[in-house]
N, CA, C and O of each residue as an XYZ file, in Angstrom:
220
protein
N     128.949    119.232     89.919
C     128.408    119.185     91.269
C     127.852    117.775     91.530
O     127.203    117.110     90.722
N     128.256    117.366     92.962
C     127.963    115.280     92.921
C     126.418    115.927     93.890
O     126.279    116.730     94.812
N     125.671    115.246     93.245
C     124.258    115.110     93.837
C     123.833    113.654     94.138
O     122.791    113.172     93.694
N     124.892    112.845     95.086
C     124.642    111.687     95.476
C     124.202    111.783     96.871
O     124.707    112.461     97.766
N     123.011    110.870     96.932
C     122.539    110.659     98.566
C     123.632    110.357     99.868
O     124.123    109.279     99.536
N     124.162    110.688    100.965
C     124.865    110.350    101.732
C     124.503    108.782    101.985
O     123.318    108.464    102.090
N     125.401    107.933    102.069
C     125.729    106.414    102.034
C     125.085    105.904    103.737
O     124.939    104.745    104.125
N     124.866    106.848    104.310
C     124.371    106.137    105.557
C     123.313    106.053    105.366
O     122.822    105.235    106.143
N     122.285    106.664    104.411
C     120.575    106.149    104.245
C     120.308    104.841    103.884
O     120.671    104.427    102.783
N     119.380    103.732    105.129
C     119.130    102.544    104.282
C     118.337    102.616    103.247
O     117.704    103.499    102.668
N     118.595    100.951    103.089
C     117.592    101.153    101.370
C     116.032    101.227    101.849
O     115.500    100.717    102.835
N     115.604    101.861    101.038
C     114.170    101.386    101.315
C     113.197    100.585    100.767
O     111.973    100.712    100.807
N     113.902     99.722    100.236
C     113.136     98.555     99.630
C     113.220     97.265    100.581
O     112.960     96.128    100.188
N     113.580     97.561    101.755
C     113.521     96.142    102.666
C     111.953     96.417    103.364
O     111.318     97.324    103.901
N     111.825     95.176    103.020
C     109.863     94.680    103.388
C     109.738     94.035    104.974
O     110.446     93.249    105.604
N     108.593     94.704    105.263
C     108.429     94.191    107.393
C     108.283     92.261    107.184
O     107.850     91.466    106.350
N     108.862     92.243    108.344
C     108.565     90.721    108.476
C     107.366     90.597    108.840
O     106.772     91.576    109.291
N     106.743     89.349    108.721
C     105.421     88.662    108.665
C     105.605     87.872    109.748
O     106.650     87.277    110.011
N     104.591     87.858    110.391
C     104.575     87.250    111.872
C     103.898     85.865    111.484
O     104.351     84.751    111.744
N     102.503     86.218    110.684
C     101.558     85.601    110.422
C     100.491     85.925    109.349
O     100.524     86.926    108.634
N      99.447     84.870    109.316
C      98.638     85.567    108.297
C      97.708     84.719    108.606
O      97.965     83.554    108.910
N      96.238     85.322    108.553
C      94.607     84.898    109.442
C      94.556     84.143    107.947
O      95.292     84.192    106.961
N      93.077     83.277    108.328
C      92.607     82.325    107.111
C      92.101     83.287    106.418
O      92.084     82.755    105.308
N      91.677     84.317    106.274
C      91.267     85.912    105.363
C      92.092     86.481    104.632
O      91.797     87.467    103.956
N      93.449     85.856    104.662
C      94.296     86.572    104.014
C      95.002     87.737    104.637
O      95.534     88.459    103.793
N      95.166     88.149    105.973
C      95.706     89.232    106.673
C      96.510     89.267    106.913
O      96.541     88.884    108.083
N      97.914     89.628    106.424
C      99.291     89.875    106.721
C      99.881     90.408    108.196
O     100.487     91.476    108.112
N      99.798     89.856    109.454
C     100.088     90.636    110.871
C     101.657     90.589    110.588
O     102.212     89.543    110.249
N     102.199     91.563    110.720
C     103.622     92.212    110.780
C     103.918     92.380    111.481
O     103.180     92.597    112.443
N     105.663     92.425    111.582
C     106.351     92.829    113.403
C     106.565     94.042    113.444
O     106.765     94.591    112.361
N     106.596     94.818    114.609
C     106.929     96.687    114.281
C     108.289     96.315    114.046
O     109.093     95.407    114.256
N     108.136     97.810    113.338
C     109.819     98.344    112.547
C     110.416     98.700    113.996
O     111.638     98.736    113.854
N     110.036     99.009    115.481
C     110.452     99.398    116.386
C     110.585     98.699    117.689
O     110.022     97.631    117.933
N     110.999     99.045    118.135
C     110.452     97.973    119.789
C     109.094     98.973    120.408
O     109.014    100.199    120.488
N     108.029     97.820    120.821
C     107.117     98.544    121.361
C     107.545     99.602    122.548
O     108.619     99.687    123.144
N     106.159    100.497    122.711
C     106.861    101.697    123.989
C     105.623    101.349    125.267
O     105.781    101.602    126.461
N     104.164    100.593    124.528
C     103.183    100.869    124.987
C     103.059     99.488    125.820
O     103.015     99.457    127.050
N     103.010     98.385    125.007
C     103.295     96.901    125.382
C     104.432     95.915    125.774
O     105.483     96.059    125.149
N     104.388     95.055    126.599
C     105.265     94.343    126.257
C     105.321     92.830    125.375
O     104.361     92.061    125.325
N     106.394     92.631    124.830
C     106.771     91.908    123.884
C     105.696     90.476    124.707
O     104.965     90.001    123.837
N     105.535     89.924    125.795
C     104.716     88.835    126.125
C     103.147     89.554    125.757
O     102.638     88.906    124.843
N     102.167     90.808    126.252
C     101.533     91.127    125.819
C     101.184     91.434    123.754
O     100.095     91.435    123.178
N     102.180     91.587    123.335
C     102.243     91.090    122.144
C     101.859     90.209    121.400
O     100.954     90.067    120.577
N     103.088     89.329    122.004
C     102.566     87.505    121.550
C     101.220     87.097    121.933
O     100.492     86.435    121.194
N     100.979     87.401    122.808
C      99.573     86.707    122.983
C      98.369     87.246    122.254
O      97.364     86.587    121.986
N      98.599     88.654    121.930
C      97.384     89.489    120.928
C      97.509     88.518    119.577
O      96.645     87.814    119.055
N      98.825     88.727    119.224
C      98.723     88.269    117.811
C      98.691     86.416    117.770
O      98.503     85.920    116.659
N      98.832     85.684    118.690
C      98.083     84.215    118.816
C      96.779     84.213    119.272
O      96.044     83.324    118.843
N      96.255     85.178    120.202
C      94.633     85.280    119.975
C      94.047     85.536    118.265
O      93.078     85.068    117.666
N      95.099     86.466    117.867
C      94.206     86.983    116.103
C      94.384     85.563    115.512
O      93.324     84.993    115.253
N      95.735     84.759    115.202
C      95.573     83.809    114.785
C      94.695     82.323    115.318
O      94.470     81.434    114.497
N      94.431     82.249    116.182
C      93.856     81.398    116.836
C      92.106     81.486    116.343
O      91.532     80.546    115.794
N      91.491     82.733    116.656
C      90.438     83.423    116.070
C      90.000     83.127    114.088
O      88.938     83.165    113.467
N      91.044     82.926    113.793
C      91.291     82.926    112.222
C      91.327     81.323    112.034
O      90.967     80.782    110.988
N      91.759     80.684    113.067
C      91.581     79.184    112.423
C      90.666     78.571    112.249
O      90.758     77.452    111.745
């Protein structure tokens, strides 16, 4: 009996991209998704306020 995973599951060892990281050491990441709540310009500007804040 083949007890192999079906070939369409990705791997799950791929790691989120890194947007940035504060002088604290804080890893800010991009979503795994497209936002539903924000938009992508409201975005950018949160996460250049966090970094900006951190310098």
């Amino acid at each position: 009996m083949n007890m192999q995973a079906p070939k369409s599951f990705k791997k799950a060892d791929s790691r989120p991209k890194v947007l940035g990281v504060t002088k604290d050491g804080v890893k800010i990441l991009a979503p795994r998704r497209k936002a539903t709540n924000f938009t992508q310009t409201e975005l950018r500007e949160a996460v250049a306020k966090a970094l900006a804040k951190s310098a």
